[in-house]
CSV table of C-alpha atoms and ligand atoms in Angstrom, one decimal:
chain,number,residue,atom,x,y,z
Z,1,MET,CA,-34.3,-2.6,1.8
Z,2,VAL,CA,-31.1,-3.4,-0.1
Z,3,ASP,CA,-28.7,-0.9,-1.5
Z,4,GLY,CA,-27.2,-1.5,-5.0
Z,5,ASP,CA,-25.3,-4.8,-5.2
Z,6,LEU,CA,-25.7,-5.6,-1.5
Z,7,LYS,CA,-27.5,-9.0,-1.0
Z,8,ASP,CA,-30.0,-9.1,1.9
Z,9,LYS,CA,-29.2,-12.4,3.7
Z,10,ASP,CA,-30.5,-12.2,7.2
Z,11,LYS,CA,-31.0,-9.9,10.1
Z,12,ALA,CA,-29.0,-9.3,13.3
Z,13,THR,CA,-30.8,-8.4,16.5
Z,14,LEU,CA,-29.2,-6.0,19.0
Z,15,LYS,CA,-30.5,-5.9,22.5
Z,16,THR,CA,-29.8,-2.7,24.4
Z,17,PRO,CA,-31.3,-1.3,27.6
Z,18,GLY,CA,-33.7,0.7,25.4
Z,19,GLY,CA,-35.1,-2.2,23.4
Z,20,GLU,CA,-34.4,-4.7,20.6
Z,21,TYR,CA,-33.5,-3.6,17.1
Z,22,ASP,CA,-33.1,-5.5,13.9
Z,23,PHE,CA,-30.3,-4.7,11.4
Z,24,PRO,CA,-29.9,-6.2,7.9
Z,25,VAL,CA,-27.1,-8.6,7.3
Z,26,TYR,CA,-25.6,-8.6,3.8
Z,27,GLY,CA,-23.4,-11.2,2.1
Z,28,GLY,CA,-20.6,-10.6,-0.3
Z,29,SER,CA,-19.2,-12.9,-2.9
Z,30,GLU,CA,-16.5,-14.1,-0.6
Z,31,GLY,CA,-15.6,-13.4,3.0
Z,32,PRO,CA,-17.6,-12.6,6.1
Z,33,ASP,CA,-21.1,-11.2,6.0
Z,34,VAL,CA,-21.7,-7.7,7.4
Z,35,ILE,CA,-24.3,-6.1,9.6
Z,36,ASP,CA,-25.5,-2.9,8.2
Z,37,ILE,CA,-25.5,-0.5,11.2
Z,38,LYS,CA,-26.0,2.8,9.2
Z,39,SER,CA,-29.2,3.5,11.1
Z,40,LEU,CA,-27.8,2.4,14.5
Z,41,TYR,CA,-27.4,5.9,15.9
Z,42,ARG,CA,-30.7,7.2,14.5
Z,43,GLU,CA,-32.6,4.2,15.9
Z,44,THR,CA,-30.8,3.5,19.2
Z,45,GLY,CA,-28.8,6.6,20.1
Z,46,TYR,CA,-25.6,4.5,20.3
Z,47,PHE,CA,-22.4,4.7,18.3
Z,48,THR,CA,-20.2,1.6,17.6
Z,49,TYR,CA,-16.8,1.6,19.1
Z,50,ASP,CA,-14.0,0.0,17.0
Z,51,PRO,CA,-10.6,1.7,17.3
Z,52,GLY,CA,-8.3,0.4,14.6
Z,53,TYR,CA,-11.4,-0.7,12.7
Z,54,THR,CA,-10.8,-4.4,13.3
Z,55,SER,CA,-14.5,-5.3,12.8
Z,56,THR,CA,-15.5,-2.5,10.5
Z,57,ALA,CA,-16.2,-2.8,6.7
Z,58,SER,CA,-15.9,0.9,5.7
Z,59,CYS,CA,-17.2,0.3,2.2
Z,60,GLU,CA,-18.4,-2.2,-0.4
Z,61,SER,CA,-15.7,-3.0,-2.9
Z,62,LYS,CA,-15.3,-5.3,-5.9
Z,63,ILE,CA,-11.5,-4.8,-6.3
Z,64,THR,CA,-9.5,-7.0,-3.9
Z,65,PHE,CA,-10.3,-9.8,-1.6
Z,66,ILE,CA,-8.2,-11.1,1.3
Z,67,ASP,CA,-8.8,-14.2,3.4
Z,68,GLY,CA,-6.3,-13.6,6.2
Z,69,ASP,CA,-6.9,-16.9,7.9
Z,70,LYS,CA,-6.2,-18.9,4.7
Z,71,GLY,CA,-3.5,-16.6,3.4
Z,72,VAL,CA,-5.4,-15.7,0.2
Z,73,LEU,CA,-5.1,-12.5,-1.8
Z,74,GLU,CA,-7.1,-12.0,-5.0
Z,75,TYR,CA,-7.3,-9.0,-7.4
Z,76,ARG,CA,-10.7,-9.0,-9.1
Z,77,GLY,CA,-10.9,-12.7,-8.3
Z,78,TYR,CA,-7.5,-13.7,-9.7
Z,79,PRO,CA,-5.1,-15.2,-7.1
Z,80,ILE,CA,-2.0,-13.0,-6.6
Z,81,GLU,CA,0.3,-15.9,-7.2
Z,82,GLU,CA,-1.1,-16.4,-10.8
Z,83,LEU,CA,-0.9,-12.7,-11.6
Z,84,ALA,CA,2.6,-12.5,-10.3
Z,85,GLU,CA,3.8,-15.6,-12.1
Z,86,GLN,CA,2.0,-15.2,-15.4
Z,87,GLY,CA,0.9,-11.5,-15.7
Z,88,ASN,CA,2.6,-8.2,-15.8
Z,89,PHE,CA,2.2,-5.0,-13.9
Z,90,LEU,CA,0.4,-2.9,-16.6
Z,91,GLU,CA,-2.0,-5.7,-17.2
Z,92,THR,CA,-2.6,-5.8,-13.5
Z,93,CYS,CA,-3.2,-2.1,-13.4
Z,94,TYR,CA,-5.9,-2.5,-16.2
Z,95,LEU,CA,-7.5,-5.3,-14.2
Z,96,LEU,CA,-7.6,-3.3,-11.0
Z,97,LEU,CA,-9.0,-0.2,-12.8
Z,98,TYR,CA,-11.5,-1.9,-15.0
Z,99,GLY,CA,-12.4,-5.2,-13.4
Z,100,GLU,CA,-11.3,-7.5,-16.2
Z,101,LEU,CA,-8.1,-8.6,-17.8
Z,102,PRO,CA,-7.6,-6.7,-21.0
Z,103,ASN,CA,-7.8,-8.3,-24.4
Z,104,ASN,CA,-5.0,-7.7,-26.9
Z,105,ALA,CA,-6.4,-4.5,-28.3
Z,106,GLU,CA,-7.4,-3.1,-24.9
Z,107,TYR,CA,-3.9,-3.9,-23.5
Z,108,ALA,CA,-2.1,-2.3,-26.4
Z,109,SER,CA,-4.2,0.8,-26.2
Z,110,PHE,CA,-3.7,1.0,-22.4
Z,111,VAL,CA,0.0,0.5,-22.6
Z,112,ASP,CA,0.2,3.2,-25.3
Z,113,SER,CA,-1.7,5.7,-23.1
Z,114,ILE,CA,0.4,5.1,-20.0
Z,115,THR,CA,3.6,5.2,-22.0
Z,116,ARG,CA,2.7,8.5,-23.6
Z,117,HIS,CA,2.2,10.1,-20.2
Z,118,THR,CA,5.5,9.1,-18.6
Z,119,MET,CA,7.2,12.5,-19.0
Z,120,LEU,CA,6.8,15.1,-16.2
Z,121,HIS,CA,6.0,18.7,-16.9
Z,122,GLU,CA,9.5,20.2,-17.2
Z,123,GLN,CA,8.8,22.9,-14.7
Z,124,MET,CA,8.1,20.2,-12.1
Z,125,SER,CA,11.7,19.1,-12.3
Z,126,ARG,CA,12.7,22.4,-10.7
Z,127,PHE,CA,10.7,21.5,-7.6
Z,128,PHE,CA,13.3,19.0,-6.7
Z,129,THR,CA,15.9,21.6,-6.1
Z,130,GLY,CA,13.8,23.0,-3.3
Z,131,PHE,CA,14.4,19.9,-1.2
Z,132,ARG,CA,17.6,19.3,0.7
Z,133,ARG,CA,19.8,16.7,-0.8
Z,134,ASP,CA,19.4,14.5,2.2
Z,135,ALA,CA,15.6,14.8,2.2
Z,136,HIS,CA,13.9,11.4,2.6
Z,137,PRO,CA,12.5,10.4,-0.9
Z,138,MET,CA,9.1,9.7,0.7
Z,139,ALA,CA,9.0,13.4,1.7
Z,140,ILE,CA,9.7,14.3,-1.9
Z,141,MET,CA,7.1,11.8,-3.2
Z,142,CYS,CA,4.4,13.4,-0.9
Z,143,GLY,CA,5.3,16.8,-2.1
Z,144,MET,CA,5.5,15.9,-5.8
Z,145,ALA,CA,2.3,13.9,-5.9
Z,146,GLY,CA,0.5,16.8,-4.3
Z,147,ALA,CA,2.2,19.3,-6.6
Z,148,MET,CA,0.8,17.4,-9.6
Z,149,SER,CA,-2.6,19.1,-8.9
Z,150,ALA,CA,-0.9,22.4,-9.6
Z,151,PHE,CA,0.4,21.3,-13.0
Z,152,TYR,CA,-2.4,19.2,-14.3
Z,153,HIS,CA,-5.6,21.3,-13.5
Z,154,ASP,CA,-7.2,19.9,-16.6
Z,155,SER,CA,-7.7,16.6,-14.8
Z,156,THR,CA,-8.8,17.7,-11.3
Z,157,ASP,CA,-12.6,17.9,-11.9
Z,158,ILE,CA,-13.7,14.7,-10.2
Z,159,THR,CA,-17.2,14.9,-11.6
Z,160,ASP,CA,-15.9,14.4,-15.1
Z,161,PRO,CA,-15.2,10.7,-15.9
Z,162,LYS,CA,-12.8,11.6,-18.7
Z,163,GLN,CA,-10.8,13.8,-16.3
Z,164,ARG,CA,-10.8,11.1,-13.7
Z,165,MET,CA,-9.4,8.7,-16.2
Z,166,ILE,CA,-6.7,11.1,-17.4
Z,167,ALA,CA,-5.6,11.8,-13.8
Z,168,SER,CA,-5.5,8.1,-13.2
Z,169,TYR,CA,-3.3,7.4,-16.2
Z,170,ARG,CA,-1.1,10.4,-15.4
Z,171,MET,CA,-0.4,9.1,-11.9
Z,172,ILE,CA,0.3,5.5,-13.0
Z,173,ALA,CA,2.6,6.8,-15.8
Z,174,LYS,CA,4.4,9.6,-13.9
Z,175,MET,CA,5.0,8.0,-10.5
Z,176,PRO,CA,8.0,6.0,-11.7
Z,177,THR,CA,9.4,9.1,-13.3
Z,178,ILE,CA,9.0,11.1,-10.0
Z,179,ALA,CA,10.4,8.2,-7.9
Z,180,ALA,CA,13.4,7.8,-10.1
Z,181,MET,CA,14.0,11.6,-10.0
Z,182,ALA,CA,13.7,11.6,-6.2
Z,183,TYR,CA,16.4,8.9,-6.2
Z,184,LYS,CA,18.7,10.7,-8.7
Z,185,TYR,CA,18.3,13.9,-6.8
Z,186,SER,CA,19.4,12.3,-3.5
Z,187,ILE,CA,22.6,11.0,-5.0
Z,188,GLY,CA,23.4,14.1,-7.0
Z,189,GLN,CA,23.1,12.5,-10.5
Z,190,PRO,CA,21.2,14.0,-13.4
Z,191,PHE,CA,17.7,13.0,-14.1
Z,192,ILE,CA,17.2,10.4,-16.8
Z,193,TYR,CA,14.2,10.9,-19.0
Z,194,PRO,CA,11.8,8.1,-19.6
Z,195,GLN,CA,12.4,5.9,-22.7
Z,196,ASN,CA,9.1,4.9,-24.2
Z,197,ASP,CA,10.1,1.9,-26.1
Z,198,LEU,CA,10.9,0.1,-22.8
Z,199,ASP,CA,8.3,-1.7,-20.8
Z,200,TYR,CA,7.2,-0.1,-17.5
Z,201,SER,CA,9.6,-1.7,-15.1
Z,202,SER,CA,12.6,-1.7,-17.5
Z,203,ASN,CA,12.0,2.0,-18.1
Z,204,PHE,CA,11.9,2.6,-14.3
Z,205,LEU,CA,15.1,0.7,-13.6
Z,206,LYS,CA,16.8,2.7,-16.4
Z,207,MET,CA,15.6,6.0,-15.0
Z,208,CYS,CA,17.1,5.0,-11.7
Z,209,PHE,CA,20.3,3.4,-12.7
Z,210,ALA,CA,21.4,4.8,-16.1
Z,211,ILE,CA,23.9,7.7,-16.2
Z,212,PRO,CA,24.3,9.9,-19.3
Z,213,CYS,CA,28.0,9.1,-19.8
Z,214,GLU,CA,27.7,5.3,-20.1
Z,215,GLU,CA,25.6,2.9,-22.1
Z,216,TYR,CA,22.9,1.3,-19.9
Z,217,VAL,CA,22.4,-2.4,-20.3
Z,218,GLN,CA,19.0,-3.8,-19.5
Z,219,ASN,CA,18.7,-7.0,-17.4
Z,220,PRO,CA,15.4,-8.7,-18.2
Z,221,VAL,CA,15.6,-10.9,-15.1
Z,222,LEU,CA,15.9,-7.9,-12.8
Z,223,ALA,CA,13.2,-6.0,-14.8
Z,224,GLN,CA,10.8,-9.0,-14.4
Z,225,ALA,CA,11.6,-9.1,-10.7
Z,226,MET,CA,10.8,-5.4,-10.4
Z,227,ASP,CA,7.6,-5.9,-12.3
Z,228,ARG,CA,6.6,-8.8,-10.0
Z,229,ILE,CA,7.3,-6.6,-6.9
Z,230,PHE,CA,5.0,-3.9,-8.4
Z,231,ILE,CA,2.2,-6.5,-8.9
Z,232,LEU,CA,2.5,-7.9,-5.4
Z,233,HIS,CA,2.2,-4.4,-3.9
Z,234,ALA,CA,-0.5,-3.1,-6.3
Z,235,ASP,CA,-3.5,-3.3,-4.0
Z,236,HIS,CA,-4.5,-4.7,-0.6
Z,237,GLU,CA,-8.1,-3.7,0.0
Z,238,GLN,CA,-8.9,-1.2,2.8
Z,239,ASN,CA,-5.4,-0.9,4.5
Z,240,ALA,CA,-4.4,2.3,6.3
Z,241,SER,CA,-3.2,4.2,3.2
Z,242,THR,CA,-6.1,3.1,1.0
Z,243,SER,CA,-8.6,4.1,3.6
Z,244,THR,CA,-6.7,7.4,3.9
Z,245,VAL,CA,-7.1,7.9,0.1
Z,246,ARG,CA,-10.8,7.1,0.3
Z,247,LEU,CA,-11.3,9.4,3.3
Z,248,ALA,CA,-9.5,12.3,1.6
Z,249,GLY,CA,-11.4,11.6,-1.6
Z,250,SER,CA,-14.7,11.5,0.1
Z,251,SER,CA,-14.5,15.2,0.8
Z,252,GLY,CA,-14.2,15.8,-3.0
Z,253,ALA,CA,-10.4,16.5,-2.9
Z,254,ASN,CA,-8.7,16.2,-6.2
Z,255,PRO,CA,-7.1,12.8,-7.0
Z,256,PHE,CA,-3.5,14.1,-6.8
Z,257,ALA,CA,-4.1,15.4,-3.3
Z,258,CYS,CA,-5.7,12.1,-2.3
Z,259,ILE,CA,-2.7,10.1,-3.5
Z,260,ALA,CA,-0.4,12.5,-1.7
Z,261,ALA,CA,-2.4,11.7,1.5
Z,262,GLY,CA,-2.0,8.0,0.8
Z,263,ILE,CA,1.8,8.3,0.3
Z,264,ALA,CA,2.0,10.1,3.7
Z,265,CYS,CA,0.2,7.3,5.4
Z,266,LEU,CA,2.1,4.6,3.7
Z,267,TRP,CA,5.4,6.1,5.1
Z,268,GLY,CA,4.8,4.8,8.6
Z,269,PRO,CA,6.9,1.9,9.8
Z,270,ALA,CA,3.8,-0.1,10.8
Z,271,HIS,CA,2.7,0.1,7.1
Z,272,GLY,CA,4.8,0.7,4.0
Z,273,GLY,CA,7.8,1.8,6.0
Z,274,ALA,CA,8.2,-1.7,7.3
Z,275,ASN,CA,10.4,-2.9,4.3
Z,276,GLU,CA,13.0,-0.2,5.2
Z,277,ALA,CA,12.7,-1.1,8.9
Z,278,ALA,CA,13.0,-4.8,8.2
Z,279,LEU,CA,16.2,-4.5,6.3
Z,280,ASN,CA,17.6,-2.1,8.9
Z,281,MET,CA,16.7,-4.7,11.5
Z,282,LEU,CA,18.4,-7.5,9.7
Z,283,GLY,CA,21.5,-5.3,9.4
Z,284,GLU,CA,21.3,-4.6,13.1
Z,285,ILE,CA,21.0,-8.2,14.0
Z,286,GLY,CA,24.0,-8.8,11.7
Z,287,THR,CA,24.8,-12.4,12.4
Z,288,VAL,CA,22.8,-15.6,12.9
Z,289,GLU,CA,24.2,-16.0,16.4
Z,290,ARG,CA,22.5,-12.8,17.6
Z,291,ILE,CA,19.0,-13.9,16.5
Z,292,PRO,CA,17.9,-15.4,19.8
Z,293,GLU,CA,18.7,-12.0,21.5
Z,294,TYR,CA,16.3,-10.2,19.1
Z,295,ILE,CA,13.6,-12.9,19.4
Z,296,ALA,CA,13.7,-12.5,23.1
Z,297,ARG,CA,13.4,-8.7,22.7
Z,298,ALA,CA,10.4,-9.1,20.4
Z,299,LYS,CA,8.7,-11.3,23.1
Z,300,ASP,CA,9.5,-8.9,25.9
Z,301,LYS,CA,6.4,-6.9,26.8
Z,302,ASN,CA,8.6,-4.1,28.3
Z,303,ASP,CA,10.7,-3.7,25.1
Z,304,PRO,CA,9.0,-1.8,22.3
Z,305,PHE,CA,11.1,-3.8,19.7
Z,306,ARG,CA,9.1,-5.8,17.2
Z,307,LEU,CA,10.3,-8.1,14.5
Z,308,MET,CA,9.8,-6.0,11.4
Z,309,GLY,CA,8.4,-7.8,8.5
Z,310,PHE,CA,6.4,-10.1,10.9
Z,311,GLY,CA,2.8,-10.0,11.7
Z,312,HIS,CA,-0.2,-8.5,9.9
Z,313,ARG,CA,-3.5,-7.1,10.9
Z,314,VAL,CA,-5.3,-9.3,8.4
Z,315,TYR,CA,-3.1,-12.3,7.6
Z,316,LYS,CA,-3.0,-14.8,10.4
Z,317,ASN,CA,-1.3,-17.2,8.1
Z,318,TYR,CA,1.7,-16.9,5.7
Z,319,ASP,CA,1.3,-13.7,3.7
Z,320,PRO,CA,0.8,-15.1,0.1
Z,321,ARG,CA,2.9,-12.2,-1.2
Z,322,ALA,CA,5.8,-13.2,1.1
Z,323,ARG,CA,6.0,-16.6,-0.7
Z,324,VAL,CA,6.3,-15.0,-4.1
Z,325,MET,CA,8.6,-12.4,-2.8
Z,326,GLN,CA,10.9,-15.1,-1.2
Z,327,LYS,CA,11.1,-16.8,-4.6
Z,328,THR,CA,11.8,-13.5,-6.4
Z,329,CYS,CA,14.4,-12.7,-3.9
Z,330,HIS,CA,16.3,-16.0,-4.7
Z,331,GLU,CA,16.0,-15.3,-8.4
Z,332,VAL,CA,17.5,-11.8,-8.1
Z,333,LEU,CA,20.3,-13.0,-5.9
Z,334,GLY,CA,21.0,-15.9,-8.3
Z,335,GLU,CA,21.0,-13.6,-11.3
Z,336,LEU,CA,23.4,-11.2,-9.6
Z,337,GLY,CA,25.6,-14.1,-8.4
Z,338,ILE,CA,25.1,-13.1,-4.8
Z,339,SER,CA,25.5,-16.5,-3.2
Z,340,ASP,CA,26.3,-15.6,0.4
Z,341,ASP,CA,24.4,-12.5,1.4
Z,342,PRO,CA,24.7,-12.3,5.2
Z,343,LEU,CA,21.3,-10.5,5.4
Z,344,LEU,CA,19.7,-13.3,3.6
Z,345,ASP,CA,21.3,-15.8,6.0
Z,346,VAL,CA,20.0,-13.9,8.9
Z,347,ALA,CA,16.5,-13.6,7.3
Z,348,LEU,CA,16.2,-17.3,6.6
Z,349,GLU,CA,17.3,-18.3,10.0
Z,350,LEU,CA,15.2,-15.7,11.7
Z,351,GLU,CA,12.2,-16.9,9.8
Z,352,LYS,CA,12.9,-20.5,10.7
Z,353,ILE,CA,13.3,-19.7,14.4
Z,354,ALA,CA,10.3,-17.4,14.6
Z,355,LEU,CA,8.0,-19.9,12.8
Z,356,GLU,CA,8.9,-22.6,15.4
Z,357,ASP,CA,8.7,-20.2,18.4
Z,358,GLU,CA,5.7,-20.7,20.8
Z,359,TYR,CA,5.1,-16.9,21.0
Z,360,PHE,CA,4.9,-16.3,17.3
Z,361,ILE,CA,2.8,-19.5,16.7
Z,362,LYS,CA,0.3,-18.5,19.4
Z,363,LYS,CA,0.0,-14.9,18.1
Z,364,ARG,CA,-0.1,-16.2,14.6
Z,365,LEU,CA,2.7,-14.0,13.5
Z,366,TYR,CA,4.1,-14.9,10.1
Z,367,PRO,CA,6.5,-13.2,7.7
Z,368,ASN,CA,4.8,-10.5,5.6
Z,369,ILE,CA,5.8,-9.2,2.2
Z,370,ASP,CA,8.2,-6.7,3.7
Z,371,PHE,CA,10.4,-9.4,5.2
Z,372,TYR,CA,11.9,-10.4,1.8
Z,373,SER,CA,11.2,-7.3,-0.3
Z,374,GLY,CA,14.0,-5.4,1.5
Z,375,ILE,CA,16.7,-7.9,0.6
Z,376,THR,CA,15.5,-8.1,-3.0
Z,377,LEU,CA,15.4,-4.3,-3.4
Z,378,LYS,CA,18.8,-3.9,-1.9
Z,379,ALA,CA,20.2,-6.5,-4.3
Z,380,LEU,CA,18.5,-4.6,-7.2
Z,381,GLY,CA,20.6,-1.6,-6.1
Z,382,PHE,CA,18.1,0.6,-4.2
Z,383,PRO,CA,19.1,2.2,-0.9
Z,384,THR,CA,16.8,1.5,2.0
Z,385,THR,CA,15.2,5.0,1.9
Z,386,MET,CA,13.8,4.1,-1.6
Z,387,PHE,CA,12.0,1.0,-0.5
Z,388,THR,CA,8.8,2.6,0.6
Z,389,VAL,CA,8.9,4.8,-2.5
Z,390,LEU,CA,8.8,1.7,-4.6
Z,391,PHE,CA,5.8,0.5,-2.5
Z,392,ALA,CA,4.1,3.9,-3.1
Z,393,LEU,CA,4.8,3.7,-6.8
Z,394,ALA,CA,3.2,0.2,-7.1
Z,395,ARG,CA,0.3,1.0,-4.7
Z,396,THR,CA,-0.7,4.1,-6.7
Z,397,VAL,CA,-2.8,2.0,-9.0
Z,398,GLY,CA,-4.6,0.4,-6.1
Z,399,TRP,CA,-5.3,3.8,-4.5
Z,400,ILE,CA,-6.6,5.1,-7.8
Z,401,ALA,CA,-8.8,2.1,-8.4
Z,402,GLN,CA,-10.3,2.4,-4.9
Z,403,TRP,CA,-10.7,6.2,-5.2
Z,404,LYS,CA,-12.4,5.8,-8.6
Z,405,GLU,CA,-14.7,3.1,-7.3
Z,406,MET,CA,-15.7,5.3,-4.4
Z,407,ILE,CA,-16.3,8.4,-6.6
Z,408,GLU,CA,-18.5,6.3,-8.9
Z,409,ASP,CA,-20.5,4.8,-6.1
Z,410,PRO,CA,-23.9,6.6,-6.0
Z,411,ARG,CA,-24.0,5.9,-2.2
Z,412,GLN,CA,-20.8,7.8,-1.6
Z,413,ARG,CA,-20.8,10.3,1.2
Z,414,ILE,CA,-18.1,12.2,3.1
Z,415,GLY,CA,-16.4,9.8,5.5
Z,416,ARG,CA,-17.0,11.1,9.0
Z,417,PRO,CA,-16.5,8.7,12.0
Z,418,ARG,CA,-17.7,9.6,15.4
Z,419,GLN,CA,-16.0,9.1,18.8
Z,420,LEU,CA,-16.5,8.1,22.4
Z,421,TYR,CA,-15.7,11.4,24.2
Z,422,THR,CA,-14.0,10.9,27.5
Z,423,GLY,CA,-12.6,14.5,28.0
Z,424,GLU,CA,-13.9,17.1,30.5
Z,425,PRO,CA,-17.6,17.6,30.5
Z,426,LYS,CA,-18.9,21.2,29.9
Z,427,ARG,CA,-17.3,23.7,32.2
Z,428,ALA,CA,-17.1,27.5,32.4
Z,429,TYR,CA,-14.2,29.5,31.0
Z,430,VAL,CA,-11.8,30.8,33.7
Z,431,ALA,CA,-10.2,34.2,33.1
Z,432,MET,CA,-6.3,34.2,33.1
Z,433,LYS,CA,-6.2,36.4,36.2
Z,434,ASP,CA,-8.2,33.8,38.2
Z,435,ARG,CA,-6.1,30.8,37.2
Z,436,GLY,CA,-3.4,31.2,39.8
E,1,CMC,N1,7.0,-8.7,16.6
E,1,CMC,C1,6.6,-9.1,17.9
E,1,CMC,N2,5.4,-9.1,18.4
E,1,CMC,C2,4.4,-8.7,17.5
E,1,CMC,C3,4.7,-8.3,16.2
E,1,CMC,C4,6.0,-8.3,15.8
E,1,CMC,N3,6.3,-8.0,14.5
E,1,CMC,N4,3.5,-8.0,15.6
E,1,CMC,C5,2.5,-8.1,16.5
E,1,CMC,N5,3.1,-8.6,17.7
E,1,CMC,C6,2.3,-8.9,18.9
E,1,CMC,C7,1.9,-7.7,19.7
E,1,CMC,O1,2.9,-7.3,20.6
E,1,CMC,C8,0.6,-8.1,20.3
E,1,CMC,O2,0.9,-8.8,21.4
E,1,CMC,P1,0.0,-8.7,22.7
E,1,CMC,O3,-1.4,-9.2,22.3
E,1,CMC,O4,0.6,-9.6,23.7
E,1,CMC,O5,-0.1,-7.3,23.1
E,1,CMC,C9,0.0,-9.0,19.3
E,1,CMC,O6,1.1,-9.6,18.5
E,1,CMC,C10,-0.9,-8.4,18.3
E,1,CMC,O7,-0.3,-7.2,17.8
E,1,CMC,P2,-1.1,-5.9,17.4
E,1,CMC,O8,-0.1,-4.7,17.3
E,1,CMC,O9,-2.3,-5.7,18.2
E,1,CMC,O10,-1.6,-6.3,15.9
E,1,CMC,P3,-2.0,-5.3,14.8
E,1,CMC,O11,-2.9,-6.0,13.9
E,1,CMC,O12,-2.5,-4.0,15.4
E,1,CMC,O13,-0.6,-4.9,14.1
E,1,CMC,C11,1.2,-4.9,12.5
E,1,CMC,C12,-0.3,-5.4,12.8
E,1,CMC,C13,1.5,-5.2,11.1
E,1,CMC,C14,1.2,-3.4,12.7
E,1,CMC,C15,2.1,-5.5,13.6
E,1,CMC,O14,2.1,-6.9,13.4
E,1,CMC,C16,3.5,-5.0,13.4
E,1,CMC,O15,3.9,-4.0,14.0
E,1,CMC,N6,4.4,-5.7,12.6
E,1,CMC,C17,5.8,-5.2,12.3
E,1,CMC,C18,5.7,-4.1,11.2
E,1,CMC,C19,5.4,-4.7,9.9
E,1,CMC,O16,6.1,-5.7,9.5
E,1,CMC,N7,4.5,-4.1,9.1
E,1,CMC,C20,4.2,-4.5,7.7
E,1,CMC,C21,2.8,-5.0,7.5
E,1,CMC,S1,2.7,-5.7,5.9
E,1,CMC,C22,2.8,-4.4,4.8
E,1,CMC,C23,1.7,-3.4,4.8
E,1,CMC,O17,0.5,-3.9,4.8
E,1,CMC,O18,1.9,-2.2,4.9
């Protein structure tokens, strides 16, 4: 029997000591087929064991496709390179949310709706003062995203499609405002309100870098680079933070709480925190001469050091986002007249050496998006602590699209993995007096 859009293709037979069992094989539109093992435990008494989920498709999705061997990334079928070169971020948001690129009227209406939700409830701005000035802005982002559920109760009923849509628009619209406020708070400058006649990325840059006492001059090249960075980070199928959002959402939690969970997961240096870590690493390496020392450390099994911005769970080829990011990086540095950035020199040389090194070739470790995004964001004027915040801002739409898809899936159930228990078997309680 086939569920919804799943296409029955074949069957897979599993042989266990208890017998032979057939399981349906389904094919998608691209990518590997899957074996449906939903009934495995019921039929055989076995669980599957897949820590890190390297072979597990946790859901069916129509949003994003990655072919890690070929270095392909598509949003709703459109290659990331084409969207980044020819599209814009809000158009990409619409595409991710609704499955199709908007026509003129749909685009105008979507932009209008997002733009009219950019302001934050004024009372929320007082939340910021509860954080220490030196708080990491990702800590503030987690707190503020979760706090939105306290301010926008009228969009927390997940069973109401209209409320789901309003919550989605609110988060896409307000995340730049919150991110910019987190930055302004950290440097002791006044918050800058959104300006609704600016496009999404120009408005964000203004909220970050304008000050009330001086006229702020927009730079369209930098705004376009920012927009492209947002497009590149908008979604990436079932990565750790997206799976976190889906898992949180599967319990029926409100969308603001789910996005807060996603932000918390993204913060880790193996995930979104890698852009900050990559730039810190380039700074630590410092000069081209020291690269071999760090390459040797990355290869040393006894040294926990890893080349940040290298390697990916899914891409075993050049991360397609890294190529666009590299180009964007050069555009930004060119526009700002930065011709000899020592970090860029180290990055280019490091990339060259690593790509020719036997260890990296054998393990198929290529630069990922975070390798070049750090240099670009630094040139745009952001401190390293803001890098992951920008990732969270951009990924919000992907999280929302995935959350919405899950909630609207009639087969949706609470996510509840099982385990291989290797702890103590059942034993009797020992009273304190008898424990020695
Ligand atoms: N430097 C040196 N060796 C590495 C690196 C690296 N950056 N990445 C993986 N390896 C080695 C690793 O030591 C292991 O070797 P062995 O098989 O001998 O034990 C092998 O390659 C496989 O590594 P893994 O940790 O099993 O692979 P994974 O799929 O679990 O991890 C990763 C993927 C992205 C966490 C990892 O490559 C890494 O830590 N990279 C650096 C952090 C980074 O740049 N993260 C950003 C990912 S892209 C943005 C995002 O999606 O959030």
